[in-house]
Coordinates of C-alpha atoms in Angstrom, one line a residue:
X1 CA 1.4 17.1 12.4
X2 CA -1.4 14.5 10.8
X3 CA 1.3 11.8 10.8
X4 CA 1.9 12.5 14.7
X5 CA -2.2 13.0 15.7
X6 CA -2.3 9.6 13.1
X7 CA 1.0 7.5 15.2
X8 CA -1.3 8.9 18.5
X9 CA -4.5 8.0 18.0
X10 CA -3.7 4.2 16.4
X11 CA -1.3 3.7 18.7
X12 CA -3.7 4.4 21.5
X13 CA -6.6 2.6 19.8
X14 CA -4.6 -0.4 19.3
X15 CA -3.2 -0.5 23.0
X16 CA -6.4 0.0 24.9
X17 CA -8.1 -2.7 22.4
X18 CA -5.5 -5.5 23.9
X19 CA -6.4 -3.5 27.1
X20 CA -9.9 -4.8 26.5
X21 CA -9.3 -8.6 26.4
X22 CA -6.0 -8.5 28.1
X23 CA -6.5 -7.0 31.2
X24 CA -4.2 -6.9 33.4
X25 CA -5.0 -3.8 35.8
X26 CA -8.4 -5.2 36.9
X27 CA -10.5 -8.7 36.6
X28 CA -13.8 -6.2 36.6
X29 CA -16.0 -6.3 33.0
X30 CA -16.7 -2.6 33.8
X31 CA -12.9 -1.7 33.3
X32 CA -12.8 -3.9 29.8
X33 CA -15.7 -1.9 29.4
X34 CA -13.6 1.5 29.7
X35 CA -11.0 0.0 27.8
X36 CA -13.4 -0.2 25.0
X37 CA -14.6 3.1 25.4
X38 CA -11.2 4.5 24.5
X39 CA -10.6 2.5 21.9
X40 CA -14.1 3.8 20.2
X41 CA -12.6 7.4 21.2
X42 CA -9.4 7.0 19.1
X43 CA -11.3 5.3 16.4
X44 CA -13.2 8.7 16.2
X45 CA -10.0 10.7 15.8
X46 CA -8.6 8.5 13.6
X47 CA -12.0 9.6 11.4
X48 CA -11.8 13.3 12.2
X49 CA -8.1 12.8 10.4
X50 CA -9.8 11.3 7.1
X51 CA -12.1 14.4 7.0
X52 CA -15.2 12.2 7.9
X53 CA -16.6 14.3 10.8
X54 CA -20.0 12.7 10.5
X55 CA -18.6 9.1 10.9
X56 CA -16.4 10.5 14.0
X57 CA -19.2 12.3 15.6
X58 CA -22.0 8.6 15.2
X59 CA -18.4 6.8 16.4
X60 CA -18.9 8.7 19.7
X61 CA -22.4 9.6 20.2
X62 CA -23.5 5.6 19.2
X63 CA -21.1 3.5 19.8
X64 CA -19.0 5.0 22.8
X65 CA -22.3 6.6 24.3
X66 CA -25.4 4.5 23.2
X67 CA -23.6 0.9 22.4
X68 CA -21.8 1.0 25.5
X69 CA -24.3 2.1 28.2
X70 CA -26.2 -1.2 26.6
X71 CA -22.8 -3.8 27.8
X72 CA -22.4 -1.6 31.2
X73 CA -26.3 -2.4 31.7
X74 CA -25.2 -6.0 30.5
X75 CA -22.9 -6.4 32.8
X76 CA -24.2 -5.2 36.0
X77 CA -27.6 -7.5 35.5
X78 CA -25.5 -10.6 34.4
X79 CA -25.1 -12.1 37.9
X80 CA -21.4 -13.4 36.8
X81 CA -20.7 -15.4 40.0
X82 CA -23.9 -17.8 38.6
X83 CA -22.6 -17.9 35.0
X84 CA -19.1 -19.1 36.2
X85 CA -21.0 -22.0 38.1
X86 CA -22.7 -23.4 35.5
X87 CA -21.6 -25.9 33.3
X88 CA -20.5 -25.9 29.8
X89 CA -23.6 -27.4 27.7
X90 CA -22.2 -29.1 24.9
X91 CA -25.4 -28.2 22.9
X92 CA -25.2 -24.7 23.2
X93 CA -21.0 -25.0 22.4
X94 CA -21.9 -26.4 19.3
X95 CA -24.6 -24.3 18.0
X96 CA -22.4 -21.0 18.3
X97 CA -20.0 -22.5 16.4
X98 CA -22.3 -23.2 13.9
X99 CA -24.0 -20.5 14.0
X100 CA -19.9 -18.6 13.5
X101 CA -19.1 -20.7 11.0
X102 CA -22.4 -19.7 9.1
X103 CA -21.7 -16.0 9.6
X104 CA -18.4 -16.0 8.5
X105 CA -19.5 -17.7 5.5
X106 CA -22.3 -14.9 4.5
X107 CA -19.1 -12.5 5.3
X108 CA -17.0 -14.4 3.2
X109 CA -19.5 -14.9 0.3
X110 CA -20.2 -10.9 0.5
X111 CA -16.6 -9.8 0.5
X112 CA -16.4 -11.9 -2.7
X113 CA -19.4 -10.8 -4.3
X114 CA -18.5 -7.2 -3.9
X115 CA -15.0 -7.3 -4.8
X116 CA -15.0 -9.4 -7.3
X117 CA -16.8 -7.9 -8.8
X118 CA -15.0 -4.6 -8.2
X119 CA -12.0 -6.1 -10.0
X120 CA -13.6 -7.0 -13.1
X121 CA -15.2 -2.9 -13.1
X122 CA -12.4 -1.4 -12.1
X123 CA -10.9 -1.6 -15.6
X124 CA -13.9 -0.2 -17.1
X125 CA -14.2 2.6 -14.3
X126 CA -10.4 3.4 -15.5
X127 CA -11.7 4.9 -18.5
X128 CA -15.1 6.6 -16.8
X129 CA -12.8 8.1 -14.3
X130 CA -10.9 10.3 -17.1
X131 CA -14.2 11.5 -17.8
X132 CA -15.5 12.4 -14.1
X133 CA -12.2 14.0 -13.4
X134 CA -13.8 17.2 -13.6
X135 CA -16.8 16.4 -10.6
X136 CA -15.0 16.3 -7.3
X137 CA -16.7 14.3 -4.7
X138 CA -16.3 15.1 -1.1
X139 CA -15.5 12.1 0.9
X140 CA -16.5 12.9 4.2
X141 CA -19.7 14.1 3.2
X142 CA -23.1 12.2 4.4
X143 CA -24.1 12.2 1.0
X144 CA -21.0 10.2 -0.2
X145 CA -21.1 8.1 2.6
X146 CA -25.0 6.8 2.1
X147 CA -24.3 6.3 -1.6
X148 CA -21.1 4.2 -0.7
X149 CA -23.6 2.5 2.1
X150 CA -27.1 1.8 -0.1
X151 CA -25.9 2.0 -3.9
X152 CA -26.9 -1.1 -5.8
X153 CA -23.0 -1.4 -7.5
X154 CA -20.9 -1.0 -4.4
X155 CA -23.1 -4.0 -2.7
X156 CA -22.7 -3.1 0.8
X157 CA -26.4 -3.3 1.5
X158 CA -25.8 -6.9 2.9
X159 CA -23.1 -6.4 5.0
X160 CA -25.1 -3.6 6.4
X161 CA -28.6 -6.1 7.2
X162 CA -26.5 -8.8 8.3
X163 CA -25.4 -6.0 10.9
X164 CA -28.8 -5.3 11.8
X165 CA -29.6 -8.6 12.0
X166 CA -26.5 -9.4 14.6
X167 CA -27.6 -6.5 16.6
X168 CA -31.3 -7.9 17.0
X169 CA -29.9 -11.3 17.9
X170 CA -27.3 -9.8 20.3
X171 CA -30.4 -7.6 21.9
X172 CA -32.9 -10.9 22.0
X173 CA -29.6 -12.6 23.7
X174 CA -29.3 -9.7 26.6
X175 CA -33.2 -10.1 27.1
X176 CA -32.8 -13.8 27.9
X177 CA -29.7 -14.0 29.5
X178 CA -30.8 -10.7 32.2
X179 CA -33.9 -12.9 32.8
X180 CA -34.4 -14.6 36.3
X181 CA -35.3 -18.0 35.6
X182 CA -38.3 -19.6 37.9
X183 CA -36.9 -21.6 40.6

């Protein structure tokens, strides 16, 4: 039966994420947006399988509810008619792909610091984890997830700030783009 709910809900995920970009039902944002909704949806059931109900139940109440009114609200102030008119400013072309290539290089540098490191431990952990056989830890609990989140040896406190970080850019980006400029 998990195997089935598991085929279901990445199989949907998957389709209404192509369904997101490729879209061929509708040229509207608001429908992408929908699309996107869904995918968040199936995301969540694909948690509730893995036992993490917590993680399912932020999945839907942040990112499908909170995250997404944000884009509708986006989208309906961005007059997209004007966007389409303007012209492409080289300047502004080159700093996002700067400012790309500098992200994925913090991504890159913190996938290598924390698993590279997690290969060198993991053959001293072979021999801990004899010992802490007898301690079960529960995975989906919120307890287990913060200490996977905010513990100095798993080292995903910078992924998590440069997170933060893109979400105050994204949010000073909204704030100047749904601005009417003075003319």
């Amino acid at each position: 039966m998990e195997g089935t709910l598991f085929n279901i809900f990445a199989g949907l995920a998957v389709l209404s994420a192509l369904l997101v970009v490729l879209n061929p039902l509708s040229r509207n944002p608001v429908t992408s947006a929908m699309f996107l909704v869904m995918t968040m949806i199936s995301i969540s059931g694909l948690f509730v399988l893995l036992g993490a109900y917590f993680l399912a139940a932020v999945q839907i109440l942040v990112y499908a509810g909170a995250v997404m009114v944000l884009f509708l609200f986006v989208i309906m102030l961005l007059d997209l008619q004007e966007i389409a008119r303007r012209k492409l400013n080289l300047v502004s072309l080159a700093m996002g792909i700067l400012a790309v290539g500098a992200l994925f290089l913090v991504y890159k540098s913190s996938l290598e610091s924390t698993y590279g490191e997690a290969s060198q431990q993991h053959e001293v952990a072979a021999d801990a984890d004899q010992a802490e056989a007898t301690t079960a830890k529960v995975v989906g609990s919120t307890q287990a997830l913060g200490q996977a989140l905010f513990s100095v040896g798993n080292g995903f406190i910078l992924p998590f700030e440069i997170v933060s970080v893109l979400l105050l850019v994204a949010m000073v980006g909204v704030i100047l783009l749904s601005r009417k400029e003075p003319g």
